[in-house]
GROMACS .gro file of C-alpha atoms in nm:
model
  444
    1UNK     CA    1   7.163   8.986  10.890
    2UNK     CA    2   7.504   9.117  10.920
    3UNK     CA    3   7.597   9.453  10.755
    4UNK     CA    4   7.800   9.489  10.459
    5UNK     CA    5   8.036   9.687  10.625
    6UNK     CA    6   8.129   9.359  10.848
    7UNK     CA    7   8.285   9.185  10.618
    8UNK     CA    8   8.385   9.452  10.367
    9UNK     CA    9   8.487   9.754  10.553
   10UNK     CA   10   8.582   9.925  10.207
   11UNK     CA   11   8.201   9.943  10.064
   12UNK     CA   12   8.058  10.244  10.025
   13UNK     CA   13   7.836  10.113  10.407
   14UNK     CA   14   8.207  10.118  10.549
   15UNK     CA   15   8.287  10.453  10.362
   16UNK     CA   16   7.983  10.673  10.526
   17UNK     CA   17   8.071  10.503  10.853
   18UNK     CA   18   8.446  10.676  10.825
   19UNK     CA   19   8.265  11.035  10.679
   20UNK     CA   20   8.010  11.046  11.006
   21UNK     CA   21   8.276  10.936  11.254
   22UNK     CA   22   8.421  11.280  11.370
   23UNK     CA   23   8.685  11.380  11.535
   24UNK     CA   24   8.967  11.131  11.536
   25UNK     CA   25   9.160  11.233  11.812
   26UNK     CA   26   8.841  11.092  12.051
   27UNK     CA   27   9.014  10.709  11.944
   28UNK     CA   28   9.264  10.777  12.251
   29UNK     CA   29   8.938  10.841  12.478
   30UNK     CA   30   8.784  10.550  12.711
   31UNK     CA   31   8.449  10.446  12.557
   32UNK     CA   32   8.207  10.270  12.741
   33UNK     CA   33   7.985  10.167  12.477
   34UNK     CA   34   8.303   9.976  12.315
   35UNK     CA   35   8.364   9.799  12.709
   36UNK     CA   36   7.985   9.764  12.737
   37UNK     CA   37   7.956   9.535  12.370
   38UNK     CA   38   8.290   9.363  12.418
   39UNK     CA   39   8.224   9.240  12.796
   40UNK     CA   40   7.874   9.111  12.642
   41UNK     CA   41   8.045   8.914  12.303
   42UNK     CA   42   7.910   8.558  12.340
   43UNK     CA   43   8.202   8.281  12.437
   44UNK     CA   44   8.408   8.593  12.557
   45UNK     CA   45   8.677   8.446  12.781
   46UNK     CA   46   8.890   8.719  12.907
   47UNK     CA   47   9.034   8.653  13.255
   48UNK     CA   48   9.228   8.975  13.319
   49UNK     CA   49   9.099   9.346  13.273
   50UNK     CA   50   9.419   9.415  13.114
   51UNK     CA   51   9.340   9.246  12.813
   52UNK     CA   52   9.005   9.466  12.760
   53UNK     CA   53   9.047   9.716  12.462
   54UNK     CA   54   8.909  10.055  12.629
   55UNK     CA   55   8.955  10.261  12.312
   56UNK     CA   56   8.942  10.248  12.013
   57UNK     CA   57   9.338  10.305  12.016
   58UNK     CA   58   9.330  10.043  12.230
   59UNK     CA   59   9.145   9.810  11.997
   60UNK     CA   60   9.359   9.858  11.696
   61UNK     CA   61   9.689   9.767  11.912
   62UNK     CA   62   9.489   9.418  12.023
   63UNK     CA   63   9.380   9.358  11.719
   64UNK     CA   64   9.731   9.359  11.564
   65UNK     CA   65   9.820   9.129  11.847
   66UNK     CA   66   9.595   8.907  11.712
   67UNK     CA   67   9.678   8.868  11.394
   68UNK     CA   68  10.088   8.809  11.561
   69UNK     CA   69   9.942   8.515  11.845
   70UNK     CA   70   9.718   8.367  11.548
   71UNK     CA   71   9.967   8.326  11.281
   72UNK     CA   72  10.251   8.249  11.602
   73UNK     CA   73  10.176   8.148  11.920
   74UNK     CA   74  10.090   7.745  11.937
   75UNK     CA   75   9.908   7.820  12.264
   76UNK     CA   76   9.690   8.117  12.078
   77UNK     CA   77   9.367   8.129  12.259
   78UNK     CA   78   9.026   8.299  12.084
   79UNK     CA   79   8.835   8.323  12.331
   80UNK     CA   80   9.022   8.632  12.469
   81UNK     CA   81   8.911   8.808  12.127
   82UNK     CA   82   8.616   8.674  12.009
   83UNK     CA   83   8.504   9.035  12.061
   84UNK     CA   84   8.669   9.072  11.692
   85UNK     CA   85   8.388   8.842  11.521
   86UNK     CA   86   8.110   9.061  11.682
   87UNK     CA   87   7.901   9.164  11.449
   88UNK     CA   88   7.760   9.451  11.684
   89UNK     CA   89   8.098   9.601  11.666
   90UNK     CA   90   8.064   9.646  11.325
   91UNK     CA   91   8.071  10.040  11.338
   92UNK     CA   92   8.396  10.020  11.559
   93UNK     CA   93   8.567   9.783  11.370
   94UNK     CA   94   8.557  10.031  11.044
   95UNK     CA   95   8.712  10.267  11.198
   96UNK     CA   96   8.955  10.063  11.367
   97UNK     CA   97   9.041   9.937  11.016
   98UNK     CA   98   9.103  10.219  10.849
   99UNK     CA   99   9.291  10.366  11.104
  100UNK     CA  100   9.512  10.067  11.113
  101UNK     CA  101   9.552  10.119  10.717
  102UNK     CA  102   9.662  10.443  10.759
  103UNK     CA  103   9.880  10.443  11.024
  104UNK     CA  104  10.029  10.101  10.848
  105UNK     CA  105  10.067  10.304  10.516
  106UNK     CA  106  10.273  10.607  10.691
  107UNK     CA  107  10.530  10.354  10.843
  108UNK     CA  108  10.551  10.067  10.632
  109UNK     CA  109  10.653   9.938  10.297
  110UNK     CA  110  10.378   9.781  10.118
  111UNK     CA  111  10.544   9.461  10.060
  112UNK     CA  112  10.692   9.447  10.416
  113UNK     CA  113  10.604   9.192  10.690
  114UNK     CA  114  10.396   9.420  10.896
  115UNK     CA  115  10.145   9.528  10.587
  116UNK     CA  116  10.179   9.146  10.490
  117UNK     CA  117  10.077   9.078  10.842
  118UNK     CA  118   9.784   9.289  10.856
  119UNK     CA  119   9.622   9.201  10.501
  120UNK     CA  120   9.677   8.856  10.582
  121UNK     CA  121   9.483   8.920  10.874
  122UNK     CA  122   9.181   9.060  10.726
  123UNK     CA  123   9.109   8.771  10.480
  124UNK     CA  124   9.164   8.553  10.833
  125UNK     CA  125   8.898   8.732  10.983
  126UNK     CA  126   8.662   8.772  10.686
  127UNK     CA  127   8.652   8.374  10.693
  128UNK     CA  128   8.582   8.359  11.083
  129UNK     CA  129   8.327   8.606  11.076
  130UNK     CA  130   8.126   8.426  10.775
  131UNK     CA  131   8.150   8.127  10.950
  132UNK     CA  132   7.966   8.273  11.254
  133UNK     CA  133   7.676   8.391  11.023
  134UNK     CA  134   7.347   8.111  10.973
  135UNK     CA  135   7.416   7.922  10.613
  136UNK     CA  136   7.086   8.143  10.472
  137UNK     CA  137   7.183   8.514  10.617
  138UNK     CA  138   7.586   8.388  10.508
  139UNK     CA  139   7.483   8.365  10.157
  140UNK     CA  140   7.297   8.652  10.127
  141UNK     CA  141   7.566   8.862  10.254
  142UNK     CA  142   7.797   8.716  10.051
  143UNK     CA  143   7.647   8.784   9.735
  144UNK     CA  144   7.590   9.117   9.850
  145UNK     CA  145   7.975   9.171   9.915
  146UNK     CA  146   8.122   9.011   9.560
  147UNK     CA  147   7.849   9.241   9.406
  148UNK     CA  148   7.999   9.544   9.525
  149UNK     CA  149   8.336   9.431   9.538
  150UNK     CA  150   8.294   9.346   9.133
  151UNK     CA  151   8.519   9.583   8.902
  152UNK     CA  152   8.254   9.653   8.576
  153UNK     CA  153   8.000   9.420   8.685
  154UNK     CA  154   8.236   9.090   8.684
  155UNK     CA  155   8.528   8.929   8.863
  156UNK     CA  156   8.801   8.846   8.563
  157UNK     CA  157   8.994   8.532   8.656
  158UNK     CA  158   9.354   8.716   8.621
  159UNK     CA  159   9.230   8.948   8.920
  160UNK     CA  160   9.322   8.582   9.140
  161UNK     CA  161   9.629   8.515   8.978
  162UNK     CA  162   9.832   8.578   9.274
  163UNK     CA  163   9.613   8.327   9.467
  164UNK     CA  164   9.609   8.080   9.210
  165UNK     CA  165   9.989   8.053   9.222
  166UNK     CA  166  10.009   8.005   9.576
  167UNK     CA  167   9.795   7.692   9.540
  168UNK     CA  168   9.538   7.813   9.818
  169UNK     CA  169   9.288   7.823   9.518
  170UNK     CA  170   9.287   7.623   9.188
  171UNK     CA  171   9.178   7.689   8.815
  172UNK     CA  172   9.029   7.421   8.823
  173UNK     CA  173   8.791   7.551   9.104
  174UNK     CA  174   8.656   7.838   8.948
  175UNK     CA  175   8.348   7.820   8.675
  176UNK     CA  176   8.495   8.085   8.417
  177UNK     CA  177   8.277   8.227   8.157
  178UNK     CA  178   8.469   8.476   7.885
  179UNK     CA  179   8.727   8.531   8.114
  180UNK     CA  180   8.437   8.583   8.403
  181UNK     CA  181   8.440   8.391   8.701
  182UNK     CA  182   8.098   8.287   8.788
  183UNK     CA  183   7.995   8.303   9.103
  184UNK     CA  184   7.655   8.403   9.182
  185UNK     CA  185   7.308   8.194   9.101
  186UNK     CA  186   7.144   8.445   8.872
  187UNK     CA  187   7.478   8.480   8.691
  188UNK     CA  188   7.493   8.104   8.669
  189UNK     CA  189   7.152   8.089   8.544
  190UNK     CA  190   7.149   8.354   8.291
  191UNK     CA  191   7.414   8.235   8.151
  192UNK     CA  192   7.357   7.854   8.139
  193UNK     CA  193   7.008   7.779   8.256
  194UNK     CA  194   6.930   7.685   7.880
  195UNK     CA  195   7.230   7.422   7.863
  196UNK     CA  196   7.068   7.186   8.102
  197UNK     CA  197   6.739   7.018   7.926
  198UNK     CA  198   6.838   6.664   8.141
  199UNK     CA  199   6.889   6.876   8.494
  200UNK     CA  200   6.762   7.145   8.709
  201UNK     CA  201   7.020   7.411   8.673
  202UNK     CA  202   6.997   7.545   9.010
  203UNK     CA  203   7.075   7.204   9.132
  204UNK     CA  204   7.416   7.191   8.872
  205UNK     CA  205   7.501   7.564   9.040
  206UNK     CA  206   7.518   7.463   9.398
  207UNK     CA  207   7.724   7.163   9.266
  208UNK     CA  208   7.983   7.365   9.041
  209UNK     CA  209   7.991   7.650   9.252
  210UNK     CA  210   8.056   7.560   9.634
  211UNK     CA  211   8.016   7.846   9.937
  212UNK     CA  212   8.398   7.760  10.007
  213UNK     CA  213   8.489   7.869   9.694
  214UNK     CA  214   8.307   8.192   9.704
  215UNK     CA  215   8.394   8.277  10.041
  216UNK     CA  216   8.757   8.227   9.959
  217UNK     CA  217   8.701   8.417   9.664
  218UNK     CA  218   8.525   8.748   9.875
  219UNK     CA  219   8.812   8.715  10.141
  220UNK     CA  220   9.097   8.746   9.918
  221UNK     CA  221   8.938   9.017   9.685
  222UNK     CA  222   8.893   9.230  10.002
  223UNK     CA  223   9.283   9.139  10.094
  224UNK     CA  224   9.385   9.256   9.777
  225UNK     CA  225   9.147   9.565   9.775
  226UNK     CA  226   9.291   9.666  10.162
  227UNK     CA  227   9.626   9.646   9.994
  228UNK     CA  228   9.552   9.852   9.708
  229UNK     CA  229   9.425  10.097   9.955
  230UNK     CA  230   9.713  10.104  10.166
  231UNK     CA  231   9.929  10.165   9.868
  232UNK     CA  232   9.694  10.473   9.774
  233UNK     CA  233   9.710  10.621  10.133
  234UNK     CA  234  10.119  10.584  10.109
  235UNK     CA  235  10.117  10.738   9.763
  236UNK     CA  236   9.894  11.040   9.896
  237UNK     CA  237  10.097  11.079  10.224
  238UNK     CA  238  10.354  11.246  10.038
  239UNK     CA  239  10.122  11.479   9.945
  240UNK     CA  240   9.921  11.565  10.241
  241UNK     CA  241   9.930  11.581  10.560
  242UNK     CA  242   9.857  11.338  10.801
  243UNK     CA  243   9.630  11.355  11.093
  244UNK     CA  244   9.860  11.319  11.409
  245UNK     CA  245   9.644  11.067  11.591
  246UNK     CA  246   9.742  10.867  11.249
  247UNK     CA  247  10.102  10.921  11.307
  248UNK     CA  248  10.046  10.840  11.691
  249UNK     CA  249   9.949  10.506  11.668
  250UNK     CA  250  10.166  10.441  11.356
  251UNK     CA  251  10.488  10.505  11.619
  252UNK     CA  252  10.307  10.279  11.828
  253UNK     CA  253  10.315  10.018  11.578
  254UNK     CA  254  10.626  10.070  11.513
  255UNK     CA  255  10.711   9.919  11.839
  256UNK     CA  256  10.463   9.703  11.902
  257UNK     CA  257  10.485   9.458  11.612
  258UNK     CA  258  10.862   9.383  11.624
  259UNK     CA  259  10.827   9.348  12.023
  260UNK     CA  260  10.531   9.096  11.990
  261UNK     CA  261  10.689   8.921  11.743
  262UNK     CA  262  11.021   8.875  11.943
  263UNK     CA  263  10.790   8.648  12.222
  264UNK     CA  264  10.793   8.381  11.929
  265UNK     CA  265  11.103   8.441  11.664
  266UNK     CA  266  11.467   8.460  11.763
  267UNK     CA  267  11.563   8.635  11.491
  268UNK     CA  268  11.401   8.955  11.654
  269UNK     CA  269  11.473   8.797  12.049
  270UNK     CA  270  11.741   9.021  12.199
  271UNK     CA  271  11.761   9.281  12.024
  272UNK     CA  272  11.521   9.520  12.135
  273UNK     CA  273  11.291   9.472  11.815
  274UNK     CA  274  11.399   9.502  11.459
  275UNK     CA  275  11.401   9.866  11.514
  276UNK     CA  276  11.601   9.883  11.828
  277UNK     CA  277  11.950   9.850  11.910
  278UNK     CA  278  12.144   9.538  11.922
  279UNK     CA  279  12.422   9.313  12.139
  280UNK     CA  280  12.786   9.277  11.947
  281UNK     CA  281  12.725   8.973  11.703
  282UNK     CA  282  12.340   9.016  11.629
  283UNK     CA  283  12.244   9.021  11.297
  284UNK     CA  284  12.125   9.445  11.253
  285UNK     CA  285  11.839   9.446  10.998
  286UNK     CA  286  11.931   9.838  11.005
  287UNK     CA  287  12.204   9.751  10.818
  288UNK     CA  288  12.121   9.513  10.575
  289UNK     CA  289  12.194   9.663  10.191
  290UNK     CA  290  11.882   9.729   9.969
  291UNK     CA  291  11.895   9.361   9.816
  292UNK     CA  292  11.896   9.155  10.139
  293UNK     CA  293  11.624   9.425  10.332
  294UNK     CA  294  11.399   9.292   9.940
  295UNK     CA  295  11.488   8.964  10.009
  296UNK     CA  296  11.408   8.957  10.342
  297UNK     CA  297  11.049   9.140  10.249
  298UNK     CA  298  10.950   8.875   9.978
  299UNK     CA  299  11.033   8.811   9.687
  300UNK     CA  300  10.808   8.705   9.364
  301UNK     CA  301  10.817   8.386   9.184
  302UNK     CA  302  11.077   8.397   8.912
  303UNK     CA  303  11.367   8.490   9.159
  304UNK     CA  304  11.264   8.279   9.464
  305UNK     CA  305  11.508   8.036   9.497
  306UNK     CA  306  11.814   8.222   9.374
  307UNK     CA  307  11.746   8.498   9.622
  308UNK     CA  308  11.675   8.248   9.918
  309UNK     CA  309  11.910   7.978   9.878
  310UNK     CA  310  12.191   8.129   9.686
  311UNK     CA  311  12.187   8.493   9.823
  312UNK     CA  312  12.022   8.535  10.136
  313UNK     CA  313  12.105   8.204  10.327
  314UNK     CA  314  12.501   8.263  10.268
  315UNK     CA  315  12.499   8.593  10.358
  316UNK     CA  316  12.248   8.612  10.656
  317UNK     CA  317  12.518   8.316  10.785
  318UNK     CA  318  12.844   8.484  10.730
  319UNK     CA  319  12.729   8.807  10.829
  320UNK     CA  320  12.619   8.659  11.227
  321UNK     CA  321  12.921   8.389  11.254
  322UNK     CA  322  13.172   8.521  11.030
  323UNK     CA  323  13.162   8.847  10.857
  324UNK     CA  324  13.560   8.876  10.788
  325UNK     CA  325  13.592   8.564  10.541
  326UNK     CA  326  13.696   8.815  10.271
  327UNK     CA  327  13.947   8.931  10.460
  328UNK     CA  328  14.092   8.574  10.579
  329UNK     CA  329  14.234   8.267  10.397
  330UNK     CA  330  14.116   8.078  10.610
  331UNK     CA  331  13.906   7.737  10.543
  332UNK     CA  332  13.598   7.757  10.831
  333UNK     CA  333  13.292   7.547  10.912
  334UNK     CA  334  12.968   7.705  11.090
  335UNK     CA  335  13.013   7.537  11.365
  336UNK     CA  336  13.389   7.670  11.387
  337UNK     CA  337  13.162   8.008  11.496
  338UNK     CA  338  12.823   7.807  11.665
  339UNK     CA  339  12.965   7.507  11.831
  340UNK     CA  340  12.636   7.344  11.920
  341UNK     CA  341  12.467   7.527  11.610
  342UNK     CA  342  12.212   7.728  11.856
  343UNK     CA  343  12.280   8.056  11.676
  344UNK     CA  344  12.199   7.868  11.349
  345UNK     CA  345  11.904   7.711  11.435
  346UNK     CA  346  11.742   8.022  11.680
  347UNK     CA  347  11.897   8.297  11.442
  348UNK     CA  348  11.984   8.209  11.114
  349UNK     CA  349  11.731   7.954  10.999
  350UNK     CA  350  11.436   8.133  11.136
  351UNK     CA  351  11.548   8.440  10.927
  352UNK     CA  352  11.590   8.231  10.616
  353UNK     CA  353  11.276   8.043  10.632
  354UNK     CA  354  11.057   8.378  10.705
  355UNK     CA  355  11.171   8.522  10.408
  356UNK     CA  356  11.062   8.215  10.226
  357UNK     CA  357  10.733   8.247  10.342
  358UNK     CA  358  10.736   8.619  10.251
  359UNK     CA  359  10.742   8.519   9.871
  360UNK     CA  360  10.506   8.500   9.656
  361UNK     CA  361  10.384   8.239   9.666
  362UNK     CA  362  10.575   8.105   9.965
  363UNK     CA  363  10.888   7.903   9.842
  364UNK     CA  364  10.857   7.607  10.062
  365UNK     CA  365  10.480   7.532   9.957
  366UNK     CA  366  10.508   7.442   9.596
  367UNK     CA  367  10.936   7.392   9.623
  368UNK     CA  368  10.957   7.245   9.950
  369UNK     CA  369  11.296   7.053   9.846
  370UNK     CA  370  11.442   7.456   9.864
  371UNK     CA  371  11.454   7.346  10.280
  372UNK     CA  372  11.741   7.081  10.155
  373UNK     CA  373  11.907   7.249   9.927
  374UNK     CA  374  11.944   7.557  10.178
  375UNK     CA  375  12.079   7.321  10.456
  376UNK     CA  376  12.360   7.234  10.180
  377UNK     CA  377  12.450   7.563  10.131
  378UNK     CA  378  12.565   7.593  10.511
  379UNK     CA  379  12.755   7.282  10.485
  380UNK     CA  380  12.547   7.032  10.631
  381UNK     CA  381  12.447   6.786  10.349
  382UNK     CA  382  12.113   6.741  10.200
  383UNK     CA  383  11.924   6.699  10.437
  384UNK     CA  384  11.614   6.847  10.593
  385UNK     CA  385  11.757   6.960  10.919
  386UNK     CA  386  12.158   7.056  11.039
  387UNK     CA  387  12.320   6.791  11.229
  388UNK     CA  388  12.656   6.834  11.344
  389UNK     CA  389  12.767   6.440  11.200
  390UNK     CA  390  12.650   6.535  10.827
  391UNK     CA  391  12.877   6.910  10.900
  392UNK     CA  392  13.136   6.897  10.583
  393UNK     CA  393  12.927   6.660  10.310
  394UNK     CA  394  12.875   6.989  10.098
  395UNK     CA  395  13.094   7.353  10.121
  396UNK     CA  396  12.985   7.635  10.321
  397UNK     CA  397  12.838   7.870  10.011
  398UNK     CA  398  13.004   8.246  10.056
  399UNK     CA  399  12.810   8.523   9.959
  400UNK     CA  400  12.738   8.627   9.593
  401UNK     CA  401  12.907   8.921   9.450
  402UNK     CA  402  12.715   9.224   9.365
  403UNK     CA  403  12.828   9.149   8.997
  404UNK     CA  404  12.703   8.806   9.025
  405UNK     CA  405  12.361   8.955   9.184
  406UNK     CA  406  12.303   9.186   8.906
  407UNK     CA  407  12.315   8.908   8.644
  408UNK     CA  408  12.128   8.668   8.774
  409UNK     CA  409  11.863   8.881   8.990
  410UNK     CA  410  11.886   9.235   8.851
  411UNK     CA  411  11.526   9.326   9.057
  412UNK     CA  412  11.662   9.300   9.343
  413UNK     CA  413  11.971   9.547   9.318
  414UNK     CA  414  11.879   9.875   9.367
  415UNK     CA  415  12.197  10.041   9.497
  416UNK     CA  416  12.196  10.317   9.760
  417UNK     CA  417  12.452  10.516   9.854
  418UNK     CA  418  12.554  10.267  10.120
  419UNK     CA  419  12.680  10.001   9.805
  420UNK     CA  420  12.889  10.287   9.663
  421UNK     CA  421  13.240  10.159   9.616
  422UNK     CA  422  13.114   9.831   9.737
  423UNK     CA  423  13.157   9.490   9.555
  424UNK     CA  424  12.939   9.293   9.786
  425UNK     CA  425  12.692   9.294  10.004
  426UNK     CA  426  12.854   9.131  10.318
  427UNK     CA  427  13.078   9.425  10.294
  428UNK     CA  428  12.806   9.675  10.246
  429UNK     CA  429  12.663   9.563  10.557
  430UNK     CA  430  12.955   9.551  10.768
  431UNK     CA  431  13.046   9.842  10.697
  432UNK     CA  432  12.722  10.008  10.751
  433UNK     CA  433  12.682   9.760  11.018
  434UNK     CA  434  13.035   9.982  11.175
  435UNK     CA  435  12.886  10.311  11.128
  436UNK     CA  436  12.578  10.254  11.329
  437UNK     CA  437  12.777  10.098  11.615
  438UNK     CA  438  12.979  10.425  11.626
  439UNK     CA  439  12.664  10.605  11.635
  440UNK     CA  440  12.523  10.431  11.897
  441UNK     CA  441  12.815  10.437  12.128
  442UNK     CA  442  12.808  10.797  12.084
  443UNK     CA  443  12.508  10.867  12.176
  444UNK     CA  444  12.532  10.676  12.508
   0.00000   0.00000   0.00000
C-alpha cells in the first residue's frame, strides 16, 4: 500500500520525514539512491541524461518544469517524469515538497502565478498518483488521507466553497449531513444505515458517494492545505531566518519559472523573463502600478469582469501600442500601432486572457461571453476573435481613471508611492516605466 505521506506530504508521516532528514544543504549533493529509483520507475522514457534529476535540487527544478510543460506545452510528454508518480520516491518527494514551499513562500506572493502554479500542481499530481494505486489499496489510502486531513473530525461543506464556484465540483455532488460532507462508509452508515429498511445501505453508499468525488475532494483539501502552509512559512519569514539552501533555490526559481514559461507565452517571449530586462515597446511587468500587478495575479469573483474587461484589457493595450493618448488629440485604431495585429494577438491577448484564468474562479469558465465583450473593447466588434474587417464596429476603450477605479473596484487600489500625484494608471506606469529605463541604461 502506498504511504500516507505520498499523497499527503503535510501528515504528520510527511512531518517526521522533514524532522529526520538532516542537513539541508546535502539537497545540492549527487545522490545515487535518487538516480538508482528514478532510472528503475516503470514506463520511464527518458532519452537524454540531461533530463535525469541528480539531486534533490535537481528534482525540485524538474518538477516545477512539470507542472509549466503539463499545464503548457501541447507536445508535453510523461513519460520523461513518470519518476514523479513513484511511490518509492515517496521519502524524496517530501522533502522536495517542502522545500519547494519554502523557497516559493520567500519569493512569491501567495496569490501570484508561480504559487498558483505550484498548488495547482499538487492536486494534479495527487489525482495521477491515486490513479496508479489498485481500486482496493486506492481506497484504503484514501480514507486514510481525508481522516487526517479532517479539521474536528469532519469536512464542513464551506471548506469547498472556492471549488464549488469554479464549477470543477457541484453541491449537488456532495452528501451533506449538518453542514458535514459525508464521505467515508462508516460515516455513511452511522449516520443513515437505519434509513434504509427496503435497501442494503452499503450498496446506497457506493451509489451516493462515488471514488471521483472523494478523490477530488482529498486533492483539493491538500491544495488548499499546501497553500495555507505557504502563507504560514511567508508570514514566519519575516520573523526568522531562512536557511540559505532555501533562499538558493528560491533565486533559482526566480529564474526558472518566467524562462520556462517564455518557451510557450509571448507575453514573457523577449524579454528576458518577467524579471529581466526588456526591448523599447515591451510591455515591463516591473512597472505595472499596484492595481494592474492584482489584476494581473487574479482577481476574485465580484470584481472579475470590471477588472478584466474594463481595466486591464484597455490599459495592457494602450500601454504596448500607444501609451501617449493622454497626451494627443488624436483619434487612433490598434492597428494604427499593430498593422497586422501580431503584437495584439502574441502580446496583448495572451496577457489578458491569463489573468482571466488567474481569477477565481476563472472568468471565461462560467462567463465565457467576457472573450467578446473584451474583443469590443479594442475595437474589433463582438466577436470572438480580432479581425482586421470588423476593426471600427465598437471604440477603442481608454483606460479607467484612478477615480473611476476606486468607485467601482476599491480592492484593487492600493496606492504606492509610485501613484502619488498620479490620476491614472497608464501614467503611473509610464512613468515608472521611464525611471527604470534610465536605470538600466545606466547601469550598462
Amino acid at each position: 500500500m502506498a504511504e500516507v505521506s505520498y499523497i499527503n506530504p503535510l501528515s504528520n508521516e510527511g512531518k517526521q520525514i522533514i524532522r529526520e532528514y538532516g542537513d539541508l544543504n546535502k539537497i545540492f549533493d549527487e545522490d545515487e539512491r535518487l538516480i538508482e529509483e528514478i532510472m528503475h520507475t516503470p514506463n520511464q522514457r527518458i532519452s537524454d541524461d540531461t533530463l535525469i534529476p541528480k539531486s534533490y535540487s535537481d528534482y525540485a527544478m524538474k518538477r516545477v518544469q512539470w507542472a509549466i510543460e503539463k499545464k503548457n506545452n501541447k507536445n508535453f510528454t510523461q513519460a520523461e517524469f513518470e519518476y514523479l508518480t513513484n511511490g518509492e520516491l515517496f521519502m524524496q518527494d517530501v522533502v522536495i515538497f517542502h522545500i519547494l514551499c519554502q523557497a516559493i513562500a520567500i519569493q512569491f506572493n501567495v496569490g501570484s502565478r508561480e504559487t498558483k502554479l505550484f498548488i495547482e500542481s499538487q492536486g494534479i499530481l495527487i489525482q495521477e498518483r491515486l490513479a496508479k494505486i489498485p481500486p482496493m489499496a486506492r481506497a484504503d489510502i484514501i480514507d486514510e488521507v481525508l481522516d487526517e486531513v479532517k479539521t474536528d473530525g469532519a469536512i464542513k461543506w464551506n471548506s469547498l466553497k472556492e471549488v464549488i464556484a469554479s464549477k470543477k465540483l457541484k453541491l449537488s455532488d456532495l452528501l451533506i449531513d449538518d453542514g458535514d460532507i459525508i464521505l467515508q462508509s462508516d460515516d455513511f452508515l452511522d449516520r443513515f444505515s437505519d434509513k434504509f429498511s427496503d435497501r442494503n445501505p452499503e450498496r446506497m453508499y457506493n451509489i451516493l458517494i462515488g471514488d471521483n468525488v472523494k478523490e477530488q475532494i482529498l486533492s483539493r483539501l491538500i491544495m488548499q492545505k499546501t497553500e495555507e502552509y505557504i502563507q504560514r512559512i511567508k508570514e514566519m519569514s519575516a520573523h526568522v531566518e531562512i536557511h540559505p539552501a532555501i533562499v538558493e533555490i528560491s533565486e533559482k526559481l526566480k529564474e526558472f519559472i518566467p524562462d520556462e514559461i517564455s518557451k510557450y507565452n509571448q507575453y514573457y517571449a523577449g524579454s528576458g523573463g518577467i524579471y529581466g530586462s526588456v526591448q523599447a515597446g515591451k510591455l515591463n511587468p516591473d512597472a505595472f502600478p499596484p492595481c494592474i500587478q492584482s489584476t494581473v495575479e487574479g482577481v476574485s469573483s465580484g470584481g472579475r469582469n470590471d477588472a478584466i474587461v474594463l481595466l486591464l484589457t484597455s490599459f495592457a493595450s494602450y500601454a504596448r501600442l500607444y501609451p501617449r493618448i493622454f497626451a494627443s488629440d488624436e483619434t487612433v485604431k490598434v492597428s494604427d500601432m499593430d498593422p497586422d495585429l501580431s503584437i495584439t494577438e502574441n502580446e496583448i491577448l495572451p496577457l489578458i486572457f491569463d489573468a482571466a484564468d488567474n481569477c477565481t474562479p476563472p472568468l471565461f469558465e462560467d462567463q465565457p461571453q467576457e472573450k467578446v465583450n473584451i474583443i469590443s473593447k479594442l475595437g474589433f466588434g463582438m466577436h470572438s476573435k480580432i479581425d482586421i474587417n470588423h476593426e471600427g464596429e465598437t471604440k477603442w476603450y481608454t483606460p479607467m481613471s484612478c477615480e473611476k477605479i476606486k468607485i467601482h473596484l476599491p480592492q484593487l487600489c492600493h496606492p504606492d508611492k509610485s501613484c502619488k500625484g498620479i490620476n491614472n494608471p497608464l501614467s503611473c506606469y509610464g512613468r515608472k516605466k521611464y525611471q527604470l529605463d534610465n536605470q538600466q541604461s545606466k547601469s550598462e
